[in-house]
Amino acid sequence: MSKPILISGIQPTGRLHLGNYLGALKNFVELQNSGKYDCYFFIADYHSLTIDFDERQKMGEVFGVARAYLASGINPKKSTVFTQSHVPESTELAWIFNALTPLGEAERMTQFKEKREQKLGTAVGLLTYPLLMAADILLYDAKFVPVGEDQLQHLELTRDIARRFNNRFGETFVEPQAVLTKTPRVMSLNDPGKKMSKSLPEGCLFLDDSPKDIEKKIKRAVTDSESEVKYDPGNKTGVSNLLLIYEALAGKTTKELEKKYAGKGYGQLKGDLAAVTIEALKPFRESKMPDKKLKSVLDTGAKKAKKLAAAKMKEVKNRLGLLN
Ligand code: AMP
Ligand code: TRP
């Protein structure tokens, strides 16, 4: 029997950070290595056109995500790795979803509203972005989608789109489900009320940060005025965030960590966490895979992805009564 399909993508918008890694990428690798899924991982370059578009950086950033994928342990012999724009069926299907989805459903998306408020661009694509994401997923009959918490609403919309299409035009799409890590929302180090993101660079640990910067950022991480190392996300958001990061990187539970640091204070916790992080992120700092090699991996992946996508698109057009 064939394995269930699992898919996810990351946008090539600047450097990847610890939130991307612990919320998504680390899980990609574990799910791949479980051997239970037929995995597809792509670089969402069309999505990233909706924000801070800089054509000189774009290609480098696509390779940057591809390099991080491979450095993290994604193995192109086991998983299909490709670039979103190499499979034009995705944008074709997205148009169909644009035509069939009520405007109100897109307008309800929290991320759209946030980007609007923060004036992160004025493109129509900010609104229709989740429909392209739905296409990326439904095109491949993906059953599982590993993402961070901020993508759950988009995934719910994807399920609605699939269900509505199936009801109206006949069974065509698989309804996907999210796969979350234990750290689906890594918080900013210097503002633990907010999620870690590259727009708050001070509190953001980039995967290719130097050991010195990692140490500096972790030592400066905002905690609280007490000194007890305790996992209590309601009251001690800063320390709890550090403990969750520690747990995810070192494989020790927060309970074990509380015991280890009982009576020891935050300084020691931060020093040890810095050392653990510096070690865990070594593959990202040291990866030197040349663009040419990455390009060849992406070309091979696109060929495989396109096969599935083309067959699905044909089916969709038939369902809609469009000429094939
Ligand atoms: P993006 O950079 O927006 O393409 O995000 C790539 C992946 O990282 C998505 O699955 C996000 O949900 C996840 N992600 C981004 N920021 C965080 C964070 N602070 N904590 C956990 N996951 C995150
Ligand atoms: N929207 C996702 C993000 O910003 C990236 C993405 C695009 C994605 N298409 C996808 C994630 C399909 C999972 C599946 O993080």
PDB file of C-alpha atoms in Angstrom, residues 144-298:
ATOM      1  CA  PHE A 144      -0.766  15.627   6.660  1.00  0.00           C
ATOM      2  CA  VAL A 145       0.681  19.134   6.837  1.00  0.00           C
ATOM      3  CA  PRO A 146       3.345  19.918   9.461  1.00  0.00           C
ATOM      4  CA  VAL A 147       3.213  23.647  10.293  1.00  0.00           C
ATOM      5  CA  GLY A 148       3.480  26.081  13.184  1.00  0.00           C
ATOM      6  CA  GLU A 149       0.427  27.321  15.021  1.00  0.00           C
ATOM      7  CA  ASP A 150       0.113  30.510  12.950  1.00  0.00           C
ATOM      8  CA  GLN A 151      -0.878  28.409   9.921  1.00  0.00           C
ATOM      9  CA  LEU A 152      -3.736  26.498  11.556  1.00  0.00           C
ATOM     10  CA  GLN A 153      -6.410  28.914  10.394  1.00  0.00           C
ATOM     11  CA  HIS A 154      -5.182  28.640   6.812  1.00  0.00           C
ATOM     12  CA  LEU A 155      -5.324  24.884   7.094  1.00  0.00           C
ATOM     13  CA  GLU A 156      -8.882  25.052   8.396  1.00  0.00           C
ATOM     14  CA  LEU A 157      -9.784  27.167   5.359  1.00  0.00           C
ATOM     15  CA  THR A 158      -8.094  24.553   3.145  1.00  0.00           C
ATOM     16  CA  ARG A 159     -10.320  21.881   4.648  1.00  0.00           C
ATOM     17  CA  ASP A 160     -13.418  24.029   4.051  1.00  0.00           C
ATOM     18  CA  ILE A 161     -12.408  24.572   0.431  1.00  0.00           C
ATOM     19  CA  ALA A 162     -11.864  20.836  -0.096  1.00  0.00           C
ATOM     20  CA  ARG A 163     -15.166  19.900   1.540  1.00  0.00           C
ATOM     21  CA  ARG A 164     -17.154  22.472  -0.398  1.00  0.00           C
ATOM     22  CA  PHE A 165     -15.606  21.463  -3.715  1.00  0.00           C
ATOM     23  CA  ASN A 166     -16.227  17.760  -3.031  1.00  0.00           C
ATOM     24  CA  ASN A 167     -19.868  18.400  -2.115  1.00  0.00           C
ATOM     25  CA  ARG A 168     -20.525  20.507  -5.152  1.00  0.00           C
ATOM     26  CA  PHE A 169     -18.499  18.787  -7.873  1.00  0.00           C
ATOM     27  CA  GLY A 170     -17.920  15.262  -6.562  1.00  0.00           C
ATOM     28  CA  GLU A 171     -15.166  13.668  -4.440  1.00  0.00           C
ATOM     29  CA  THR A 172     -11.914  15.222  -5.670  1.00  0.00           C
ATOM     30  CA  PHE A 173      -9.781  16.417  -2.753  1.00  0.00           C
ATOM     31  CA  VAL A 174      -8.465  14.864   0.439  1.00  0.00           C
ATOM     32  CA  GLU A 175      -9.115  16.904   3.607  1.00  0.00           C
ATOM     33  CA  PRO A 176      -5.708  17.503   5.173  1.00  0.00           C
ATOM     34  CA  GLN A 177      -4.830  17.697   8.844  1.00  0.00           C
ATOM     35  CA  ALA A 178      -2.162  19.705  10.633  1.00  0.00           C
ATOM     36  CA  VAL A 179       0.766  18.115  12.432  1.00  0.00           C
ATOM     37  CA  LEU A 180       2.069  20.335  15.228  1.00  0.00           C
ATOM     38  CA  THR A 181       5.248  20.054  17.264  1.00  0.00           C
ATOM     39  CA  LYS A 182       5.435  20.539  21.026  1.00  0.00           C
ATOM     40  CA  THR A 183       6.699  24.036  20.222  1.00  0.00           C
ATOM     41  CA  PRO A 184       4.143  25.265  17.682  1.00  0.00           C
ATOM     42  CA  ARG A 185       4.693  28.856  18.807  1.00  0.00           C
ATOM     43  CA  VAL A 186       8.217  29.804  19.838  1.00  0.00           C
ATOM     44  CA  MET A 187       8.153  33.204  21.512  1.00  0.00           C
ATOM     45  CA  SER A 188      10.501  36.140  21.004  1.00  0.00           C
ATOM     46  CA  LEU A 189      13.461  36.101  23.399  1.00  0.00           C
ATOM     47  CA  ASN A 190      13.251  39.757  24.298  1.00  0.00           C
ATOM     48  CA  ASP A 191       9.469  40.074  24.173  1.00  0.00           C
ATOM     49  CA  PRO A 192       8.027  36.685  25.190  1.00  0.00           C
ATOM     50  CA  GLY A 193       4.456  37.930  24.740  1.00  0.00           C
ATOM     51  CA  LYS A 194       5.043  37.941  20.969  1.00  0.00           C
ATOM     52  CA  LYS A 195       5.917  35.107  18.637  1.00  0.00           C
ATOM     53  CA  MET A 196       9.521  34.858  17.464  1.00  0.00           C
ATOM     54  CA  SER A 197       9.758  36.420  14.034  1.00  0.00           C
ATOM     55  CA  LYS A 198      12.378  38.063  11.888  1.00  0.00           C
ATOM     56  CA  SER A 199      10.509  41.359  12.223  1.00  0.00           C
ATOM     57  CA  LEU A 200      11.715  41.408  15.861  1.00  0.00           C
ATOM     58  CA  PRO A 201      15.415  40.663  15.151  1.00  0.00           C
ATOM     59  CA  GLU A 202      16.658  41.283  18.710  1.00  0.00           C
ATOM     60  CA  GLY A 203      14.597  38.420  20.082  1.00  0.00           C
ATOM     61  CA  CYS A 204      15.021  36.184  17.058  1.00  0.00           C
ATOM     62  CA  LEU A 205      17.634  33.441  16.836  1.00  0.00           C
ATOM     63  CA  PHE A 206      18.547  32.921  13.212  1.00  0.00           C
ATOM     64  CA  LEU A 207      19.682  29.454  12.255  1.00  0.00           C
ATOM     65  CA  ASP A 208      22.973  30.785  10.882  1.00  0.00           C
ATOM     66  CA  ASP A 209      23.705  33.166  13.787  1.00  0.00           C
ATOM     67  CA  SER A 210      27.299  33.026  15.044  1.00  0.00           C
ATOM     68  CA  PRO A 211      27.905  31.280  18.387  1.00  0.00           C
ATOM     69  CA  LYS A 212      28.672  34.705  19.845  1.00  0.00           C
ATOM     70  CA  ASP A 213      25.324  36.130  18.747  1.00  0.00           C
ATOM     71  CA  ILE A 214      23.449  33.069  19.993  1.00  0.00           C
ATOM     72  CA  GLU A 215      25.060  33.459  23.387  1.00  0.00           C
ATOM     73  CA  LYS A 216      24.374  37.181  23.505  1.00  0.00           C
ATOM     74  CA  LYS A 217      20.717  36.832  22.555  1.00  0.00           C
ATOM     75  CA  ILE A 218      20.034  34.014  25.012  1.00  0.00           C
ATOM     76  CA  LYS A 219      21.838  35.752  27.880  1.00  0.00           C
ATOM     77  CA  ARG A 220      19.759  38.881  27.244  1.00  0.00           C
ATOM     78  CA  ALA A 221      16.486  36.944  27.000  1.00  0.00           C
ATOM     79  CA  VAL A 222      13.738  38.554  29.057  1.00  0.00           C
ATOM     80  CA  THR A 223      12.676  36.443  32.049  1.00  0.00           C
ATOM     81  CA  ASP A 224      11.069  37.762  35.243  1.00  0.00           C
ATOM     82  CA  SER A 225      12.075  39.196  38.596  1.00  0.00           C
ATOM     83  CA  GLU A 226      11.983  35.847  40.404  1.00  0.00           C
ATOM     84  CA  SER A 227      14.752  33.279  40.198  1.00  0.00           C
ATOM     85  CA  GLU A 228      12.968  29.923  40.243  1.00  0.00           C
ATOM     86  CA  VAL A 229      13.367  27.862  37.058  1.00  0.00           C
ATOM     87  CA  LYS A 230       9.825  26.659  36.582  1.00  0.00           C
ATOM     88  CA  TYR A 231       7.650  25.795  33.600  1.00  0.00           C
ATOM     89  CA  ASP A 232       4.607  28.022  34.025  1.00  0.00           C
ATOM     90  CA  PRO A 233       3.628  29.540  30.676  1.00  0.00           C
ATOM     91  CA  GLY A 234       0.766  31.549  32.204  1.00  0.00           C
ATOM     92  CA  ASN A 235       2.932  33.490  34.666  1.00  0.00           C
ATOM     93  CA  LYS A 236       6.525  32.917  33.603  1.00  0.00           C
ATOM     94  CA  THR A 237       6.350  33.249  29.831  1.00  0.00           C
ATOM     95  CA  GLY A 238      10.036  34.070  29.292  1.00  0.00           C
ATOM     96  CA  VAL A 239      11.485  31.203  31.331  1.00  0.00           C
ATOM     97  CA  SER A 240       8.857  28.777  30.027  1.00  0.00           C
ATOM     98  CA  ASN A 241       9.822  29.682  26.467  1.00  0.00           C
ATOM     99  CA  LEU A 242      13.496  28.992  27.255  1.00  0.00           C
ATOM    100  CA  LEU A 243      12.573  25.655  28.830  1.00  0.00           C
ATOM    101  CA  LEU A 244      10.529  24.626  25.799  1.00  0.00           C
ATOM    102  CA  ILE A 245      13.383  25.534  23.461  1.00  0.00           C
ATOM    103  CA  TYR A 246      15.772  23.571  25.691  1.00  0.00           C
ATOM    104  CA  GLU A 247      13.431  20.576  25.727  1.00  0.00           C
ATOM    105  CA  ALA A 248      13.074  20.601  21.939  1.00  0.00           C
ATOM    106  CA  LEU A 249      16.816  20.888  21.324  1.00  0.00           C
ATOM    107  CA  ALA A 250      18.171  18.602  24.018  1.00  0.00           C
ATOM    108  CA  GLY A 251      15.426  15.996  24.338  1.00  0.00           C
ATOM    109  CA  LYS A 252      15.056  16.594  28.085  1.00  0.00           C
ATOM    110  CA  THR A 253      11.567  17.220  29.455  1.00  0.00           C
ATOM    111  CA  THR A 254      10.717  20.496  31.180  1.00  0.00           C
ATOM    112  CA  LYS A 255      10.212  18.470  34.379  1.00  0.00           C
ATOM    113  CA  GLU A 256      13.761  17.100  34.175  1.00  0.00           C
ATOM    114  CA  LEU A 257      15.062  20.587  33.487  1.00  0.00           C
ATOM    115  CA  GLU A 258      13.220  22.058  36.475  1.00  0.00           C
ATOM    116  CA  LYS A 259      14.944  19.458  38.636  1.00  0.00           C
ATOM    117  CA  LYS A 260      18.339  20.064  37.089  1.00  0.00           C
ATOM    118  CA  TYR A 261      18.136  23.814  37.708  1.00  0.00           C
ATOM    119  CA  ALA A 262      16.411  23.740  41.102  1.00  0.00           C
ATOM    120  CA  GLY A 263      18.034  26.436  43.244  1.00  0.00           C
ATOM    121  CA  LYS A 264      20.413  27.419  40.437  1.00  0.00           C
ATOM    122  CA  GLY A 265      18.831  30.522  38.910  1.00  0.00           C
ATOM    123  CA  TYR A 266      18.440  31.811  35.389  1.00  0.00           C
ATOM    124  CA  GLY A 267      22.095  32.543  34.644  1.00  0.00           C
ATOM    125  CA  GLN A 268      23.114  28.911  34.583  1.00  0.00           C
ATOM    126  CA  LEU A 269      20.027  27.885  32.615  1.00  0.00           C
ATOM    127  CA  LYS A 270      20.807  30.512  29.966  1.00  0.00           C
ATOM    128  CA  GLY A 271      24.486  29.558  29.767  1.00  0.00           C
ATOM    129  CA  ASP A 272      23.679  25.886  29.249  1.00  0.00           C
ATOM    130  CA  LEU A 273      20.878  26.634  26.792  1.00  0.00           C
ATOM    131  CA  ALA A 274      23.249  28.802  24.762  1.00  0.00           C
ATOM    132  CA  ALA A 275      25.721  25.893  24.574  1.00  0.00           C
ATOM    133  CA  VAL A 276      22.972  23.440  23.560  1.00  0.00           C
ATOM    134  CA  THR A 277      21.692  25.849  20.889  1.00  0.00           C
ATOM    135  CA  ILE A 278      25.147  26.578  19.475  1.00  0.00           C
ATOM    136  CA  GLU A 279      25.688  22.834  19.061  1.00  0.00           C
ATOM    137  CA  ALA A 280      22.220  22.125  17.607  1.00  0.00           C
ATOM    138  CA  LEU A 281      22.524  24.856  14.976  1.00  0.00           C
ATOM    139  CA  LYS A 282      26.011  23.877  13.862  1.00  0.00           C
ATOM    140  CA  PRO A 283      24.835  22.149  10.652  1.00  0.00           C
ATOM    141  CA  PHE A 284      23.134  25.374   9.508  1.00  0.00           C
ATOM    142  CA  ARG A 285      26.218  27.510  10.122  1.00  0.00           C
ATOM    143  CA  GLU A 286      28.516  25.072   8.430  1.00  0.00           C
ATOM    144  CA  SER A 287      26.458  24.028   5.417  1.00  0.00           C
ATOM    145  CA  LYS A 288      28.235  25.073   2.242  1.00  0.00           C
ATOM    146  CA  MET A 289      26.251  23.123  -0.331  1.00  0.00           C
ATOM    147  CA  PRO A 290      26.772  24.932  -3.655  1.00  0.00           C
ATOM    148  CA  ASP A 291      23.823  26.464  -5.516  1.00  0.00           C
ATOM    149  CA  LYS A 292      24.443  24.201  -8.513  1.00  0.00           C
ATOM    150  CA  LYS A 293      23.922  21.062  -6.464  1.00  0.00           C
ATOM    151  CA  LEU A 294      20.817  22.547  -4.836  1.00  0.00           C
ATOM    152  CA  LYS A 295      19.427  23.470  -8.250  1.00  0.00           C
ATOM    153  CA  SER A 296      19.773  19.901  -9.384  1.00  0.00           C
ATOM    154  CA  VAL A 297      17.915  18.626  -6.299  1.00  0.00           C
ATOM    155  CA  LEU A 298      15.111  21.144  -6.926  1.00  0.00           C
TER     156      LEU A 298
END
